[in-house]
Amino acid sequence: MRVYNFSAGPAVLPEEVLKEAADEMLDYNGTGMSVMEMSHRSKAYDEIIKTAEQDIRDLMNIPDNYKVLFLQGGASQQFAAVPMNLMKNKKAAYIITGQWAKKAYQEAQIYGEAVAVASSADKTFSYIPDCSNLDIPEDADYVYICENNTIYGTKFKNLPDTKGHILVADVSSCFLSEPVDVTKYGVIYGGVQKNVGPAGVVIAIIREDLITDDVLPGTPTMLKWKTQADNDSLYNTPPCYGIYICGKVFKWIKKMGGLEAMKAHNEKKAKILYDFLDSSKLFKGTVAPEDRSLMNVPFVTGNEELDAKFVKEAKAAGFENLKGHRTVGGMRASIYNAMPIEGVEKLVAFMKKFEEENG
Ligand SMILES: *Cc1c(COP(=O)(O)O)cnc(C)c1O
């Protein structure tokens, strides 16, 4: 039996995609082998990766002057790759909205001067700071954000005014959850294990003029975006199977109606949960309402023992991975694209029952 999996990542994938992959496990499309077993230089694989790229281009409306790279190393590897590839002046502005932004900021300090131009640390990252008039150093090479904060459940509803600087965004936990205007960014990247596919793949969408040989001295060949771009993500063996699953998820999103439809579906799901949290006498959301994420919904009862009891009883009832991040406690329901609406409806019904029994 499948559970309702509210994990923040690796996370729920569309059941249809998993079934298709299972059907093709022993014999992919008449090749007599699994995608796991085939050469990344084979004709069959070439078609898989090219189709995946075209499908994400269609979904996100990615202009021709942006490259789509399928990389490894997790989102965390890009915390280093971003400064290595972009820090020409050895200076960059970081907006600190949570642990992932902070880790990227700390990593950048290894390579140059990372300047924290805004932060929401004063209120445990429960809101997005005003980024309409930031004090960005003139010579900053880029402005960096973590667009959706997986741990704290906040999301940038408006992009910062970068004052003409390149915007770099980690979108790991909101990838393909709604339409985006790619042209507003220099770099969009994310680990796929939150909303798109299996861990091990990072997708980076990078404006072509930012992909150059002019990288910091000592940049490893593999971390130089140009190496990957010049070789269509096949410089070395890519995470073949993971890319294949991502490709299936892209097809699934297309079938569901694309990113507009995903957004409507995600808004509907999130509203069910937030409306309940706003009316509940026991459970409370922890995020400033205007900055709430559609993907990650943290909440608390205000009593740690009761939180633990809730997580335990929810698990027994088939609602998995509701425990909050180990550093913040409480609960968190991650309701990514593949979480069906019934999952959220049933969770809320369960929360109501728990509230009656424990209120
Ligand atoms: C999970 C996550 C990361 C880290 O991803 P890895 O692939 O484990 O390196 C980075 N940023 C955000 C926003 C995340 O949600």
mmCIF file of C-alpha atoms and ligand atoms in Angstrom:
data_model
loop_
_atom_site.group_PDB
_atom_site.id
_atom_site.type_symbol
_atom_site.label_atom_id
_atom_site.label_comp_id
_atom_site.label_asym_id
_atom_site.label_seq_id
_atom_site.Cartn_x
_atom_site.Cartn_y
_atom_site.Cartn_z
ATOM 1 C CA MET A 1 0.000 0.000 0.000
ATOM 2 C CA ARG A 2 1.262 3.505 -0.813
ATOM 3 C CA VAL A 3 1.249 6.080 1.971
ATOM 4 C CA TYR A 4 0.713 9.810 1.707
ATOM 5 C CA ASN A 5 4.310 10.950 1.740
ATOM 6 C CA PHE A 6 4.825 14.527 2.959
ATOM 7 C CA SER A 7 8.627 14.310 2.857
ATOM 8 C CA ALA A 8 10.548 17.493 2.040
ATOM 9 C CA GLY A 9 12.918 15.489 -0.137
ATOM 10 C CA PRO A 10 13.545 13.077 -1.623
ATOM 11 C CA ALA A 11 9.827 13.304 -2.050
ATOM 12 C CA VAL A 12 6.687 11.925 -3.619
ATOM 13 C CA LEU A 13 6.709 11.295 -7.374
ATOM 14 C CA PRO A 14 3.698 10.762 -9.642
ATOM 15 C CA GLU A 15 2.484 7.189 -9.314
ATOM 16 C CA GLU A 16 1.979 7.016 -13.069
ATOM 17 C CA VAL A 17 5.649 7.790 -13.630
ATOM 18 C CA LEU A 18 6.777 5.113 -11.193
ATOM 19 C CA LYS A 19 4.524 2.532 -12.840
ATOM 20 C CA GLU A 20 5.802 3.393 -16.313
ATOM 21 C CA ALA A 21 9.383 3.119 -15.101
ATOM 22 C CA ALA A 22 8.548 -0.249 -13.546
ATOM 23 C CA ASP A 23 7.066 -1.456 -16.834
ATOM 24 C CA GLU A 24 10.203 -0.414 -18.676
ATOM 25 C CA MET A 25 12.613 -1.691 -16.057
ATOM 26 C CA LEU A 26 13.765 -4.832 -17.879
ATOM 27 C CA ASP A 27 13.290 -3.709 -21.466
ATOM 28 C CA TYR A 28 13.259 -0.059 -22.385
ATOM 29 C CA ASN A 29 11.450 0.516 -25.649
ATOM 30 C CA GLY A 30 12.590 -2.719 -27.311
ATOM 31 C CA THR A 31 16.268 -2.268 -26.471
ATOM 32 C CA GLY A 32 16.223 -5.413 -24.328
ATOM 33 C CA MET A 33 17.862 -3.573 -21.455
ATOM 34 C CA SER A 34 17.071 -1.200 -18.638
ATOM 35 C CA VAL A 35 17.902 2.507 -18.986
ATOM 36 C CA MET A 36 20.235 1.830 -16.045
ATOM 37 C CA GLU A 37 22.230 -0.553 -18.187
ATOM 38 C CA MET A 38 22.599 1.389 -21.392
ATOM 39 C CA SER A 39 25.458 3.510 -22.673
ATOM 40 C CA HIS A 40 24.970 7.225 -22.232
ATOM 41 C CA ARG A 41 26.310 7.506 -25.794
ATOM 42 C CA SER A 42 23.674 5.154 -27.240
ATOM 43 C CA LYS A 43 20.980 6.283 -29.660
ATOM 44 C CA ALA A 44 18.249 5.320 -27.191
ATOM 45 C CA TYR A 45 19.791 7.405 -24.430
ATOM 46 C CA ASP A 46 20.490 10.323 -26.698
ATOM 47 C CA GLU A 47 16.799 10.479 -27.438
ATOM 48 C CA ILE A 48 15.930 10.310 -23.717
ATOM 49 C CA ILE A 49 18.139 13.237 -22.723
ATOM 50 C CA LYS A 50 17.283 15.357 -25.784
ATOM 51 C CA THR A 51 13.552 14.807 -25.273
ATOM 52 C CA ALA A 52 13.882 15.653 -21.575
ATOM 53 C CA GLU A 53 15.630 18.891 -22.449
ATOM 54 C CA GLN A 54 13.040 19.847 -25.042
ATOM 55 C CA ASP A 55 10.193 19.094 -22.641
ATOM 56 C CA ILE A 56 11.570 21.261 -19.830
ATOM 57 C CA ARG A 57 12.214 24.004 -22.393
ATOM 58 C CA ASP A 58 8.573 23.798 -23.483
ATOM 59 C CA LEU A 59 7.259 23.722 -19.910
ATOM 60 C CA MET A 60 9.284 26.688 -18.666
ATOM 61 C CA ASN A 61 9.297 28.545 -21.947
ATOM 62 C CA ILE A 62 13.096 28.707 -21.822
ATOM 63 C CA PRO A 63 14.515 31.123 -24.413
ATOM 64 C CA ASP A 64 17.125 29.912 -26.897
ATOM 65 C CA ASN A 65 19.869 31.964 -25.265
ATOM 66 C CA TYR A 66 19.701 29.824 -22.137
ATOM 67 C CA LYS A 67 21.391 26.440 -21.759
ATOM 68 C CA VAL A 68 19.815 23.613 -19.818
ATOM 69 C CA LEU A 69 22.387 21.498 -18.005
ATOM 70 C CA PHE A 70 21.778 18.175 -16.271
ATOM 71 C CA LEU A 71 24.427 17.971 -13.559
ATOM 72 C CA GLN A 72 25.375 15.959 -10.487
ATOM 73 C CA GLY A 73 26.538 16.859 -7.003
ATOM 74 C CA GLY A 74 23.258 18.085 -5.583
ATOM 75 C CA ALA A 75 22.152 21.644 -5.225
ATOM 76 C CA SER A 76 24.938 22.022 -2.662
ATOM 77 C CA GLN A 77 27.609 21.555 -5.329
ATOM 78 C CA GLN A 78 26.256 24.607 -7.108
ATOM 79 C CA PHE A 79 26.825 26.634 -3.928
ATOM 80 C CA ALA A 80 30.485 26.476 -5.018
ATOM 81 C CA ALA A 81 29.983 26.348 -8.784
ATOM 82 C CA VAL A 82 28.041 29.630 -8.788
ATOM 83 C CA PRO A 83 30.892 31.749 -7.371
ATOM 84 C CA MET A 84 33.522 29.783 -9.311
ATOM 85 C CA ASN A 85 31.790 30.599 -12.578
ATOM 86 C CA LEU A 86 30.443 34.064 -11.852
ATOM 87 C CA MET A 87 32.695 35.878 -9.362
ATOM 88 C CA LYS A 88 34.751 37.952 -11.790
ATOM 89 C CA ASN A 89 34.969 40.832 -9.288
ATOM 90 C CA LYS A 90 35.086 38.409 -6.365
ATOM 91 C CA LYS A 91 32.017 39.986 -4.857
ATOM 92 C CA ALA A 92 28.385 38.923 -4.644
ATOM 93 C CA ALA A 93 25.233 39.865 -2.743
ATOM 94 C CA TYR A 94 23.315 37.182 -0.830
ATOM 95 C CA ILE A 95 19.822 37.357 0.618
ATOM 96 C CA ILE A 96 19.669 35.143 3.677
ATOM 97 C CA THR A 97 16.224 33.601 4.029
ATOM 98 C CA GLY A 98 17.095 30.265 5.597
ATOM 99 C CA GLN A 99 19.629 27.522 5.953
ATOM 100 C CA TRP A 100 20.097 26.793 2.267
ATOM 101 C CA ALA A 101 20.705 30.457 1.459
ATOM 102 C CA LYS A 102 23.071 30.670 4.398
ATOM 103 C CA LYS A 103 25.015 27.618 3.280
ATOM 104 C CA ALA A 104 25.370 29.067 -0.207
ATOM 105 C CA TYR A 105 26.519 32.369 1.325
ATOM 106 C CA GLN A 106 29.093 30.630 3.497
ATOM 107 C CA GLU A 107 30.377 28.602 0.566
ATOM 108 C CA ALA A 108 30.768 31.747 -1.528
ATOM 109 C CA GLN A 109 32.973 33.252 1.165
ATOM 110 C CA ILE A 110 35.612 30.675 0.277
ATOM 111 C CA TYR A 111 35.926 32.270 -3.159
ATOM 112 C CA GLY A 112 35.389 35.957 -2.606
ATOM 113 C CA GLU A 113 33.456 38.540 -0.688
ATOM 114 C CA ALA A 114 29.875 37.452 -0.113
ATOM 115 C CA VAL A 115 27.822 40.335 1.227
ATOM 116 C CA ALA A 116 24.585 39.627 3.111
ATOM 117 C CA VAL A 117 22.320 42.395 1.809
ATOM 118 C CA ALA A 118 19.144 41.230 3.571
ATOM 119 C CA SER A 119 18.182 38.582 6.078
ATOM 120 C CA SER A 120 15.170 37.262 7.951
ATOM 121 C CA ALA A 121 17.249 35.551 10.634
ATOM 122 C CA ASP A 122 15.832 37.941 13.271
ATOM 123 C CA LYS A 123 12.482 36.098 13.200
ATOM 124 C CA THR A 124 13.707 32.549 12.572
ATOM 125 C CA PHE A 125 13.333 33.004 8.796
ATOM 126 C CA SER A 126 9.543 33.140 9.058
ATOM 127 C CA TYR A 127 9.220 35.854 6.404
ATOM 128 C CA ILE A 128 10.847 37.216 3.240
ATOM 129 C CA PRO A 129 12.641 40.527 3.791
ATOM 130 C CA ASP A 130 11.740 43.584 1.754
ATOM 131 C CA CYS A 131 14.012 43.416 -1.291
ATOM 132 C CA SER A 132 12.676 46.408 -3.191
ATOM 133 C CA ASN A 133 15.604 48.713 -2.426
ATOM 134 C CA LEU A 134 18.636 46.746 -1.340
ATOM 135 C CA ASP A 135 22.070 48.172 -0.801
ATOM 136 C CA ILE A 136 23.801 46.083 -3.445
ATOM 137 C CA PRO A 137 27.502 46.800 -4.026
ATOM 138 C CA GLU A 138 27.984 48.333 -7.450
ATOM 139 C CA ASP A 139 30.616 45.757 -8.396
ATOM 140 C CA ALA A 140 28.721 42.690 -7.163
ATOM 141 C CA ASP A 141 28.862 39.943 -9.766
ATOM 142 C CA TYR A 142 25.384 38.666 -8.927
ATOM 143 C CA VAL A 143 22.537 38.687 -6.425
ATOM 144 C CA TYR A 144 21.668 35.310 -4.930
ATOM 145 C CA ILE A 145 18.377 34.030 -3.556
ATOM 146 C CA CYS A 146 16.904 30.755 -2.399
ATOM 147 C CA GLU A 147 13.490 31.257 -3.961
ATOM 148 C CA ASN A 148 11.531 28.763 -1.878
ATOM 149 C CA ASN A 149 12.801 28.009 1.596
ATOM 150 C CA THR A 150 12.176 24.320 2.081
ATOM 151 C CA ILE A 151 12.840 24.260 5.802
ATOM 152 C CA TYR A 152 10.977 27.408 6.867
ATOM 153 C CA GLY A 153 8.181 27.384 4.289
ATOM 154 C CA THR A 154 8.604 30.844 2.793
ATOM 155 C CA LYS A 155 8.673 31.834 -0.861
ATOM 156 C CA PHE A 156 9.654 34.985 -2.729
ATOM 157 C CA LYS A 157 6.356 36.201 -4.272
ATOM 158 C CA ASN A 158 8.251 39.058 -5.923
ATOM 159 C CA LEU A 159 11.807 38.776 -7.098
ATOM 160 C CA PRO A 160 14.274 41.229 -5.540
ATOM 161 C CA ASP A 161 15.200 44.385 -7.375
ATOM 162 C CA THR A 162 18.768 43.444 -8.277
ATOM 163 C CA LYS A 163 19.450 46.924 -9.686
ATOM 164 C CA GLY A 164 20.709 45.491 -12.907
ATOM 165 C CA HIS A 165 22.812 42.719 -11.403
ATOM 166 C CA ILE A 166 22.478 39.102 -12.456
ATOM 167 C CA LEU A 167 19.941 37.139 -10.419
ATOM 168 C CA VAL A 168 20.897 33.609 -9.354
ATOM 169 C CA ALA A 169 18.166 31.465 -7.800
ATOM 170 C CA ASP A 170 18.132 28.109 -6.074
ATOM 171 C CA VAL A 171 14.665 26.796 -6.923
ATOM 172 C CA SER A 172 15.144 23.250 -5.617
ATOM 173 C CA SER A 173 11.857 23.107 -3.731
ATOM 174 C CA CYS A 174 9.646 25.089 -6.125
ATOM 175 C CA PHE A 175 10.958 23.773 -9.454
ATOM 176 C CA LEU A 176 8.123 23.433 -11.997
ATOM 177 C CA SER A 177 5.488 24.274 -9.395
ATOM 178 C CA GLU A 178 4.290 27.357 -11.278
ATOM 179 C CA PRO A 179 5.168 29.374 -14.385
ATOM 180 C CA VAL A 180 8.383 31.432 -14.279
ATOM 181 C CA ASP A 181 9.765 34.212 -16.408
ATOM 182 C CA VAL A 182 13.196 32.751 -17.131
ATOM 183 C CA THR A 183 14.408 36.024 -18.655
ATOM 184 C CA LYS A 184 14.450 37.632 -15.199
ATOM 185 C CA TYR A 185 17.252 35.304 -14.109
ATOM 186 C CA GLY A 186 20.857 34.746 -15.054
ATOM 187 C CA VAL A 187 20.908 31.306 -13.437
ATOM 188 C CA ILE A 188 18.086 29.093 -12.171
ATOM 189 C CA TYR A 189 19.116 25.833 -10.626
ATOM 190 C CA GLY A 190 17.755 23.144 -8.390
ATOM 191 C CA GLY A 191 18.252 19.658 -7.108
ATOM 192 C CA VAL A 192 15.414 17.619 -8.570
ATOM 193 C CA GLN A 193 14.660 15.416 -5.563
ATOM 194 C CA LYS A 194 12.114 17.826 -4.130
ATOM 195 C CA ASN A 195 9.680 18.230 -6.991
ATOM 196 C CA VAL A 196 11.000 16.720 -10.194
ATOM 197 C CA GLY A 197 12.784 13.401 -9.891
ATOM 198 C CA PRO A 198 15.200 11.174 -8.004
ATOM 199 C CA ALA A 199 18.140 12.553 -6.037
ATOM 200 C CA GLY A 200 21.379 12.774 -7.985
ATOM 201 C CA VAL A 201 20.334 15.222 -10.681
ATOM 202 C CA VAL A 202 20.650 18.999 -10.591
ATOM 203 C CA ILE A 203 19.195 21.048 -13.405
ATOM 204 C CA ALA A 204 20.833 24.390 -14.136
ATOM 205 C CA ILE A 205 19.304 26.854 -16.592
ATOM 206 C CA ILE A 206 21.971 29.407 -17.425
ATOM 207 C CA ARG A 207 22.029 32.415 -19.720
ATOM 208 C CA GLU A 208 24.578 31.709 -22.425
ATOM 209 C CA ASP A 209 26.727 34.784 -21.911
ATOM 210 C CA LEU A 210 27.400 33.654 -18.322
ATOM 211 C CA ILE A 211 28.937 30.408 -19.543
ATOM 212 C CA THR A 212 32.569 31.240 -20.262
ATOM 213 C CA ASP A 213 36.163 30.133 -19.806
ATOM 214 C CA ASP A 214 36.670 33.073 -17.477
ATOM 215 C CA VAL A 215 36.212 31.174 -14.212
ATOM 216 C CA LEU A 216 38.094 31.412 -10.930
ATOM 217 C CA PRO A 217 41.584 29.840 -11.028
ATOM 218 C CA GLY A 218 41.441 26.307 -9.682
ATOM 219 C CA THR A 219 37.875 25.639 -10.793
ATOM 220 C CA PRO A 220 37.633 21.890 -11.441
ATOM 221 C CA THR A 221 36.837 20.950 -15.035
ATOM 222 C CA MET A 222 33.627 19.294 -13.917
ATOM 223 C CA LEU A 223 32.399 22.417 -12.099
ATOM 224 C CA LYS A 224 33.013 24.710 -15.019
ATOM 225 C CA TRP A 225 29.605 25.230 -16.614
ATOM 226 C CA LYS A 226 31.268 25.622 -20.020
ATOM 227 C CA THR A 227 32.589 22.062 -19.881
ATOM 228 C CA GLN A 228 29.070 20.779 -19.356
ATOM 229 C CA ALA A 229 27.457 23.144 -21.858
ATOM 230 C CA ASP A 230 29.979 22.357 -24.623
ATOM 231 C CA ASN A 231 29.234 18.663 -24.163
ATOM 232 C CA ASP A 232 25.440 18.837 -23.833
ATOM 233 C CA SER A 233 25.693 17.515 -20.253
ATOM 234 C CA LEU A 234 27.567 14.459 -21.550
ATOM 235 C CA TYR A 235 31.157 15.422 -20.717
ATOM 236 C CA ASN A 236 31.252 12.379 -18.492
ATOM 237 C CA THR A 237 28.580 9.848 -17.583
ATOM 238 C CA PRO A 238 25.576 11.832 -16.413
ATOM 239 C CA PRO A 239 23.061 10.533 -13.839
ATOM 240 C CA CYS A 240 21.366 8.639 -16.672
ATOM 241 C CA TYR A 241 18.529 6.954 -14.867
ATOM 242 C CA GLY A 242 17.626 10.049 -12.863
ATOM 243 C CA ILE A 243 17.441 12.161 -16.009
ATOM 244 C CA TYR A 244 15.181 9.532 -17.590
ATOM 245 C CA ILE A 245 12.769 9.782 -14.637
ATOM 246 C CA CYS A 246 12.877 13.603 -14.777
ATOM 247 C CA GLY A 247 11.921 13.295 -18.447
ATOM 248 C CA LYS A 248 8.901 11.223 -17.497
ATOM 249 C CA VAL A 249 7.886 13.782 -14.883
ATOM 250 C CA PHE A 250 8.137 16.540 -17.526
ATOM 251 C CA LYS A 251 5.776 14.527 -19.755
ATOM 252 C CA TRP A 252 3.428 14.033 -16.806
ATOM 253 C CA ILE A 253 3.357 17.782 -16.102
ATOM 254 C CA LYS A 254 2.675 18.462 -19.789
ATOM 255 C CA LYS A 255 -0.198 15.997 -19.693
ATOM 256 C CA MET A 256 -1.567 17.677 -16.568
ATOM 257 C CA GLY A 257 -1.720 20.963 -18.478
ATOM 258 C CA GLY A 258 1.706 22.496 -17.901
ATOM 259 C CA LEU A 259 2.850 24.951 -15.262
ATOM 260 C CA GLU A 260 -0.336 27.074 -15.208
ATOM 261 C CA ALA A 261 -2.313 23.971 -14.342
ATOM 262 C CA MET A 262 0.321 22.917 -11.794
ATOM 263 C CA LYS A 263 0.054 26.291 -10.133
ATOM 264 C CA ALA A 264 -3.744 26.093 -9.912
ATOM 265 C CA HIS A 265 -3.500 22.553 -8.516
ATOM 266 C CA ASN A 266 -0.842 23.602 -5.986
ATOM 267 C CA GLU A 267 -2.764 26.692 -4.894
ATOM 268 C CA LYS A 268 -5.884 24.626 -4.343
ATOM 269 C CA LYS A 269 -3.996 22.102 -2.225
ATOM 270 C CA ALA A 270 -2.135 24.704 -0.177
ATOM 271 C CA LYS A 271 -5.350 26.661 0.467
ATOM 272 C CA ILE A 272 -7.014 23.623 2.040
ATOM 273 C CA LEU A 273 -4.177 23.303 4.515
ATOM 274 C CA TYR A 274 -3.607 27.013 5.210
ATOM 275 C CA ASP A 275 -7.332 27.690 5.630
ATOM 276 C CA PHE A 276 -7.479 24.947 8.201
ATOM 277 C CA LEU A 277 -4.381 26.241 10.025
ATOM 278 C CA ASP A 278 -5.905 29.735 10.116
ATOM 279 C CA SER A 279 -9.108 28.433 11.694
ATOM 280 C CA SER A 280 -7.636 25.798 14.002
ATOM 281 C CA LYS A 281 -7.473 26.309 17.743
ATOM 282 C CA LEU A 282 -4.684 23.769 18.112
ATOM 283 C CA PHE A 283 -2.476 24.028 15.022
ATOM 284 C CA LYS A 284 -0.777 27.193 13.832
ATOM 285 C CA GLY A 285 1.214 28.026 10.719
ATOM 286 C CA THR A 286 4.612 29.569 11.456
ATOM 287 C CA VAL A 287 5.065 31.796 8.404
ATOM 288 C CA ALA A 288 3.969 35.367 7.597
ATOM 289 C CA PRO A 289 0.797 34.751 5.495
ATOM 290 C CA GLU A 290 1.969 36.850 2.538
ATOM 291 C CA ASP A 291 5.191 34.847 2.239
ATOM 292 C CA ARG A 292 3.750 31.349 2.520
ATOM 293 C CA SER A 293 5.170 28.655 0.279
ATOM 294 C CA LEU A 294 2.836 26.538 -1.839
ATOM 295 C CA MET A 295 5.184 23.617 -1.395
ATOM 296 C CA ASN A 296 6.349 23.402 2.231
ATOM 297 C CA VAL A 297 3.925 24.108 5.040
ATOM 298 C CA PRO A 298 5.389 24.204 8.552
ATOM 299 C CA PHE A 299 3.053 24.234 11.552
ATOM 300 C CA VAL A 300 3.100 23.681 15.317
ATOM 301 C CA THR A 301 0.746 23.039 18.196
ATOM 302 C CA GLY A 302 2.889 25.105 20.551
ATOM 303 C CA ASN A 303 3.560 22.030 22.667
ATOM 304 C CA GLU A 304 6.486 19.799 21.753
ATOM 305 C CA GLU A 305 5.012 16.689 23.316
ATOM 306 C CA LEU A 306 1.782 17.172 21.437
ATOM 307 C CA ASP A 307 3.754 17.729 18.206
ATOM 308 C CA ALA A 308 5.522 14.417 18.736
ATOM 309 C CA LYS A 309 2.224 12.670 19.496
ATOM 310 C CA PHE A 310 0.725 14.108 16.321
ATOM 311 C CA VAL A 311 3.621 12.972 14.142
ATOM 312 C CA LYS A 312 3.445 9.485 15.640
ATOM 313 C CA GLU A 313 -0.307 9.087 15.255
ATOM 314 C CA ALA A 314 -0.238 10.570 11.761
ATOM 315 C CA LYS A 315 2.371 8.026 10.733
ATOM 316 C CA ALA A 316 0.257 5.182 12.093
ATOM 317 C CA ALA A 317 -2.648 6.526 10.013
ATOM 318 C CA GLY A 318 -0.602 6.532 6.771
ATOM 319 C CA PHE A 319 0.675 10.125 6.702
ATOM 320 C CA GLU A 320 4.450 9.875 6.497
ATOM 321 C CA ASN A 321 7.292 12.311 7.097
ATOM 322 C CA LEU A 322 5.382 15.111 8.812
ATOM 323 C CA LYS A 323 8.091 15.827 11.342
ATOM 324 C CA GLY A 324 9.592 19.309 10.947
ATOM 325 C CA HIS A 325 13.242 19.756 9.991
ATOM 326 C CA ARG A 326 15.576 18.525 12.692
ATOM 327 C CA THR A 327 16.759 22.084 13.373
ATOM 328 C CA VAL A 328 13.318 23.699 13.786
ATOM 329 C CA GLY A 329 11.005 21.048 15.257
ATOM 330 C CA GLY A 330 7.216 21.071 14.932
ATOM 331 C CA MET A 331 5.667 19.696 11.768
ATOM 332 C CA ARG A 332 6.053 20.311 8.071
ATOM 333 C CA ALA A 333 3.863 19.029 5.275
ATOM 334 C CA SER A 334 5.578 19.178 1.906
ATOM 335 C CA ILE A 335 2.883 19.134 -0.738
ATOM 336 C CA TYR A 336 4.799 19.034 -3.994
ATOM 337 C CA ASN A 337 3.292 18.663 -7.475
ATOM 338 C CA ALA A 338 2.815 14.916 -7.140
ATOM 339 C CA MET A 339 0.904 15.082 -3.836
ATOM 340 C CA PRO A 340 -2.707 14.398 -4.779
ATOM 341 C CA ILE A 341 -5.414 16.696 -3.463
ATOM 342 C CA GLU A 342 -6.935 13.779 -1.506
ATOM 343 C CA GLY A 343 -3.672 13.534 0.410
ATOM 344 C CA VAL A 344 -4.126 17.062 1.735
ATOM 345 C CA GLU A 345 -7.867 16.657 2.307
ATOM 346 C CA LYS A 346 -7.299 13.491 4.307
ATOM 347 C CA LEU A 347 -4.469 15.080 6.271
ATOM 348 C CA VAL A 348 -6.715 17.992 7.244
ATOM 349 C CA ALA A 349 -9.504 15.587 8.262
ATOM 350 C CA PHE A 350 -6.973 13.752 10.403
ATOM 351 C CA MET A 351 -5.765 17.029 11.952
ATOM 352 C CA LYS A 352 -9.366 17.981 12.793
ATOM 353 C CA LYS A 353 -9.897 14.674 14.529
ATOM 354 C CA PHE A 354 -6.631 15.073 16.428
ATOM 355 C CA GLU A 355 -7.669 18.563 17.460
ATOM 356 C CA GLU A 356 -10.994 17.285 18.822
ATOM 357 C CA GLU A 357 -9.246 14.566 20.793
ATOM 358 C CA ASN A 358 -6.436 16.748 22.110
ATOM 359 C CA GLY A 359 -7.792 20.294 22.116
HETATM 360 C C1 LIG B 1 17.321 20.270 -0.444
HETATM 361 C C2 LIG B 1 17.803 21.602 -0.825
HETATM 362 C C3 LIG B 1 19.162 21.844 -1.086
HETATM 363 C C4 LIG B 1 20.228 20.788 -0.944
HETATM 364 O O1 LIG B 1 20.106 19.875 -1.954
HETATM 365 P P1 LIG B 1 21.208 18.726 -2.161
HETATM 366 O O2 LIG B 1 20.809 18.183 -3.482
HETATM 367 O O3 LIG B 1 21.026 17.771 -1.029
HETATM 368 O O4 LIG B 1 22.540 19.353 -2.152
HETATM 369 C C5 LIG B 1 19.526 23.106 -1.474
HETATM 370 N N1 LIG B 1 18.631 24.080 -1.598
HETATM 371 C C6 LIG B 1 17.327 23.895 -1.336
HETATM 372 C C7 LIG B 1 16.364 25.024 -1.491
HETATM 373 C C8 LIG B 1 16.872 22.655 -0.937
HETATM 374 O O5 LIG B 1 15.578 22.458 -0.689
#
